[in-house]
mmCIF file of C-alpha atoms in Angstrom:
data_model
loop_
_atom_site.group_PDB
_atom_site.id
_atom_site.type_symbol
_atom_site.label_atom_id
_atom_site.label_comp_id
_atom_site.label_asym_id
_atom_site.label_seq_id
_atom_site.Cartn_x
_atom_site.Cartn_y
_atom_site.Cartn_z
ATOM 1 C CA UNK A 1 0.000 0.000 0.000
ATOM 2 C CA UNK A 2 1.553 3.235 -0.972
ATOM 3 C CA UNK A 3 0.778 6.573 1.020
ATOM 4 C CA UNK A 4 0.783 9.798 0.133
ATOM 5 C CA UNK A 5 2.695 12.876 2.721
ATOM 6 C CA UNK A 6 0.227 14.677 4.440
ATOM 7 C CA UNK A 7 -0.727 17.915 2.461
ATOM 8 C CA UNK A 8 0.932 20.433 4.355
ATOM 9 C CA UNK A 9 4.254 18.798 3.777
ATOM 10 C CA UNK A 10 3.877 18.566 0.480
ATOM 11 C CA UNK A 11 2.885 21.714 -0.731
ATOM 12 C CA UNK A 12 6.387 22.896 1.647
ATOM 13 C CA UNK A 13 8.188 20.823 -0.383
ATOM 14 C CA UNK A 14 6.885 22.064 -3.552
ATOM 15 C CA UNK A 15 7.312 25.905 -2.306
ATOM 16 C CA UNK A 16 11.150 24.819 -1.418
ATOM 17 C CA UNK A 17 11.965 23.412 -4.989
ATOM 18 C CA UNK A 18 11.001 26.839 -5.908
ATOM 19 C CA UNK A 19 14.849 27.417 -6.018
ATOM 20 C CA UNK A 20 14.931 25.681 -9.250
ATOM 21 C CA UNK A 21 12.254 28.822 -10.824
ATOM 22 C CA UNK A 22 15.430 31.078 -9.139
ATOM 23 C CA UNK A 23 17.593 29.538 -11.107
ATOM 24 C CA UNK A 24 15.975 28.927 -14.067
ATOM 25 C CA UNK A 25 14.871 32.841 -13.972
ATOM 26 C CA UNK A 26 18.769 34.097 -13.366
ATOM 27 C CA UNK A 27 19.170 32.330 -16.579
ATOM 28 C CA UNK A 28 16.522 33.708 -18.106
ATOM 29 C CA UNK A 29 17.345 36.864 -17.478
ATOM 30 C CA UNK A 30 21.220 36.530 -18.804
ATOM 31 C CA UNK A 31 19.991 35.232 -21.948
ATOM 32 C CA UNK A 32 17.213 38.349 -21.892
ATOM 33 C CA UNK A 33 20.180 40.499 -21.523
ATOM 34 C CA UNK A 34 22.487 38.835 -24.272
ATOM 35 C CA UNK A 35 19.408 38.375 -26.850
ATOM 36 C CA UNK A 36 18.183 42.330 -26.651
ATOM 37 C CA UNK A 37 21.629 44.181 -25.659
ATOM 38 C CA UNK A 38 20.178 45.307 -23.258
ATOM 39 C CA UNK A 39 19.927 45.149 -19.535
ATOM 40 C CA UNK A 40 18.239 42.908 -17.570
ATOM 41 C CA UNK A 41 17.290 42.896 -14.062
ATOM 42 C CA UNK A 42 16.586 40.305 -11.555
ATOM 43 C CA UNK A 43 14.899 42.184 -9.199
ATOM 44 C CA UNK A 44 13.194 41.570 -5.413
ATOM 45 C CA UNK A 45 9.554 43.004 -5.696
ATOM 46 C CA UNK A 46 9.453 45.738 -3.227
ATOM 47 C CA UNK A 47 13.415 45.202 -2.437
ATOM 48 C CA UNK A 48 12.379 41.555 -0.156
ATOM 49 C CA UNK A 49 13.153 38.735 -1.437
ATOM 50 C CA UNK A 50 10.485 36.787 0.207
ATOM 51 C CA UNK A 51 7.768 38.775 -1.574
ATOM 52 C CA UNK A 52 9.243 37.420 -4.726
ATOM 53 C CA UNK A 53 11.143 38.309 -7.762
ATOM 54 C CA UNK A 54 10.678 39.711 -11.384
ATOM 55 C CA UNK A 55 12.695 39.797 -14.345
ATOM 56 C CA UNK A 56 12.685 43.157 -16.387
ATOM 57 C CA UNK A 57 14.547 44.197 -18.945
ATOM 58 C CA UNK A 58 15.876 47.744 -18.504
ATOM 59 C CA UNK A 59 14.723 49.847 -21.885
ATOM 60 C CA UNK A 60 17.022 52.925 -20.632
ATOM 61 C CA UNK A 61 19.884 51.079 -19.760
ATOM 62 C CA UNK A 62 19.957 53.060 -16.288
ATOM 63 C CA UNK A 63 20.411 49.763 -14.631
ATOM 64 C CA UNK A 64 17.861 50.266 -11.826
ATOM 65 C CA UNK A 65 14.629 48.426 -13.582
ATOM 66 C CA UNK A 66 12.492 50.052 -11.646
ATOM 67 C CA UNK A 67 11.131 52.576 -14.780
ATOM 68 C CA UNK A 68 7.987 52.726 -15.989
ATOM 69 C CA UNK A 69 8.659 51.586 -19.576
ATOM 70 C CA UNK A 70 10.729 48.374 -18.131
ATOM 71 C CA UNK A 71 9.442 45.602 -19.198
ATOM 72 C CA UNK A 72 8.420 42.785 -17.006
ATOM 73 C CA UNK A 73 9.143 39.022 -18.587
ATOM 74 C CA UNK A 74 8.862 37.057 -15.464
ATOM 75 C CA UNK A 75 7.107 37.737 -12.252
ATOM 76 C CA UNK A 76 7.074 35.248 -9.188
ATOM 77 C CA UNK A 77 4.988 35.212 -6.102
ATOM 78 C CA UNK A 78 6.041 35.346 -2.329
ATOM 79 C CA UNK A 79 7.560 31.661 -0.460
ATOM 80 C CA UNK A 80 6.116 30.337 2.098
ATOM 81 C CA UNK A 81 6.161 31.646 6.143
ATOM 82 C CA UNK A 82 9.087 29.267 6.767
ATOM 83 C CA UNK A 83 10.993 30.260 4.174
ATOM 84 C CA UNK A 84 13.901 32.958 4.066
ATOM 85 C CA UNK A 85 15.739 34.162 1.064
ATOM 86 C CA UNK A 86 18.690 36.923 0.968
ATOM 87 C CA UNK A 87 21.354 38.377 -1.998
ATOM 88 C CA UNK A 88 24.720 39.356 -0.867
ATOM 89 C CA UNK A 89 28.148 40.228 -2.984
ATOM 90 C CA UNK A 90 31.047 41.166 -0.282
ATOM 91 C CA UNK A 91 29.180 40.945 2.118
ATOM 92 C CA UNK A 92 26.426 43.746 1.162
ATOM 93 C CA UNK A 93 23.207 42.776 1.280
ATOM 94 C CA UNK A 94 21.329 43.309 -2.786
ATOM 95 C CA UNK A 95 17.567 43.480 -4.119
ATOM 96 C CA UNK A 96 18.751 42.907 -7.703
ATOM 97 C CA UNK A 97 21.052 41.231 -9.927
ATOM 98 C CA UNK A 98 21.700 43.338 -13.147
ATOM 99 C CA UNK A 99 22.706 41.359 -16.198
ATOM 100 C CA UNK A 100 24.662 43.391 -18.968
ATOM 101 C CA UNK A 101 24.171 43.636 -22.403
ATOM 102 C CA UNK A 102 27.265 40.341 -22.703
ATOM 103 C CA UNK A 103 25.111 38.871 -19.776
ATOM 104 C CA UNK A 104 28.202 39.401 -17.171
ATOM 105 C CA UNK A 105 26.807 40.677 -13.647
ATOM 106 C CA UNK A 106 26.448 44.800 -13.522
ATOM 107 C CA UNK A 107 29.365 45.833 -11.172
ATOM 108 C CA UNK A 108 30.206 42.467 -10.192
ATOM 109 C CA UNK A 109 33.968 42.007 -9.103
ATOM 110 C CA UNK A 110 33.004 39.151 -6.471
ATOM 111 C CA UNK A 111 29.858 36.234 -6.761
ATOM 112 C CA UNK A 112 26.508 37.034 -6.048
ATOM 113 C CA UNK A 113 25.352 34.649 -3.144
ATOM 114 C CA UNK A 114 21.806 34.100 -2.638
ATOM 115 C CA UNK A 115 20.504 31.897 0.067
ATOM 116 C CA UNK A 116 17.425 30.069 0.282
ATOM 117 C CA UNK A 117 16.346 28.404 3.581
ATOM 118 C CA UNK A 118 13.130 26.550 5.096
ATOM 119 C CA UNK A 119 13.205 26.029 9.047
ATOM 120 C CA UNK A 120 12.481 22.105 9.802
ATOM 121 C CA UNK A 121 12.805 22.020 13.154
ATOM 122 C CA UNK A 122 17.284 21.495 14.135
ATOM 123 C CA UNK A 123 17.094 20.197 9.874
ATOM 124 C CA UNK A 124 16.879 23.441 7.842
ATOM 125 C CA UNK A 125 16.812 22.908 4.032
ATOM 126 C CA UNK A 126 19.280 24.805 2.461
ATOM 127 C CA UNK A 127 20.573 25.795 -0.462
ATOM 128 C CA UNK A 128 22.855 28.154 -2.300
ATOM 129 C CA UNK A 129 23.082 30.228 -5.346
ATOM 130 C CA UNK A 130 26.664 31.159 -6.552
ATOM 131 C CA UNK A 131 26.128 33.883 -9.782
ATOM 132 C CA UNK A 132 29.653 34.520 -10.882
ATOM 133 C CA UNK A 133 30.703 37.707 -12.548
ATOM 134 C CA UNK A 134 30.367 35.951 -15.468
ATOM 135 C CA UNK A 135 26.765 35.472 -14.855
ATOM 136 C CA UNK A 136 27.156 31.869 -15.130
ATOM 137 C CA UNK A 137 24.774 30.585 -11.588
ATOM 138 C CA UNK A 138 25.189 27.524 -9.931
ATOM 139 C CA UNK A 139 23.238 25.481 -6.904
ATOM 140 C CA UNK A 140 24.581 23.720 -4.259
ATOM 141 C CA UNK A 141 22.760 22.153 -1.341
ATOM 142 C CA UNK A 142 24.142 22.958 1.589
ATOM 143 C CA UNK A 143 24.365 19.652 3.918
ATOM 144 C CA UNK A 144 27.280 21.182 6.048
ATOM 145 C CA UNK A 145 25.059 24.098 7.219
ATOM 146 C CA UNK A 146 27.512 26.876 6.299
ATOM 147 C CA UNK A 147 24.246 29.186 5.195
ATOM 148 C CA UNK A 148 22.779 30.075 7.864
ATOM 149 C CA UNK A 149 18.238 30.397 8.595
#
């Protein structure tokens, strides 16, 4: 006999494989960058994280996305209560990634860290995005608990 998880767990799980939209959508937003020469943002909505993230391209090449004429190509909703996302380079915390026109990181000298973590009880879930300057991104689950809920 074969049971299903209970509901609630499920739909958590779901919400945390959400890092593979984040991924897919820093990609998405190179290649939007690369395709148009233009800019391209990957952008917190309302500068959180956990309220979600769009992907705009940035039609005055300002490289804030936050214009009126920028156009939105992706647009994600909010994670779960138990879930915590952040964006860092040296140490500074960031509510956007900004993809040139070569789709290399805007002002990027170090990688772009973003961290993605559900609370489980003493077992958080964790994982980490490494964007190089390059713009190349990369995922790594983090079993040693070096990013921190």
């Amino acid at each position: 006999v074969l049971r299903r998880p209970p509901r609630p767990r499920l739909f958590a799980w779901r919400r945390f494989f959400r890092f593979n939209d984040l991924v897919g959508d820093l990609a998405t937003a190179r290649t939007e960058a690369a395709t148009r020469q233009q800019m391209t943002c990957l952008q917190a909505v309302g500068g959180n994280w956990h309220d979600g993230w769009q992907v705009k391209v940035d039609v005055n090449g300002d490289g804030d996305c936050n214009d009126a004429g920028d156009i939105v190509v992706r647009d994600r909703g909010a994670f779960g209560a138990n879930f915590k996302i952040s964006a860092e380079r040296s140490g500074s915390s960031l509510t956007a990634i900004v993809y040139r026109s070569d789709g290399s990181v805007d002002g990027a000298s170090a990688d772009t860290e973003l961290k993605l973590c559900k609370e489980a009880g003493s077992h958080p879930q964790r994982v980490l995005v490494k964007v190089r300057a390059s713009g190349i991104a990369s995922a790594y689950r983090d079993t040693a608990g070096g990013t921190s809920c």
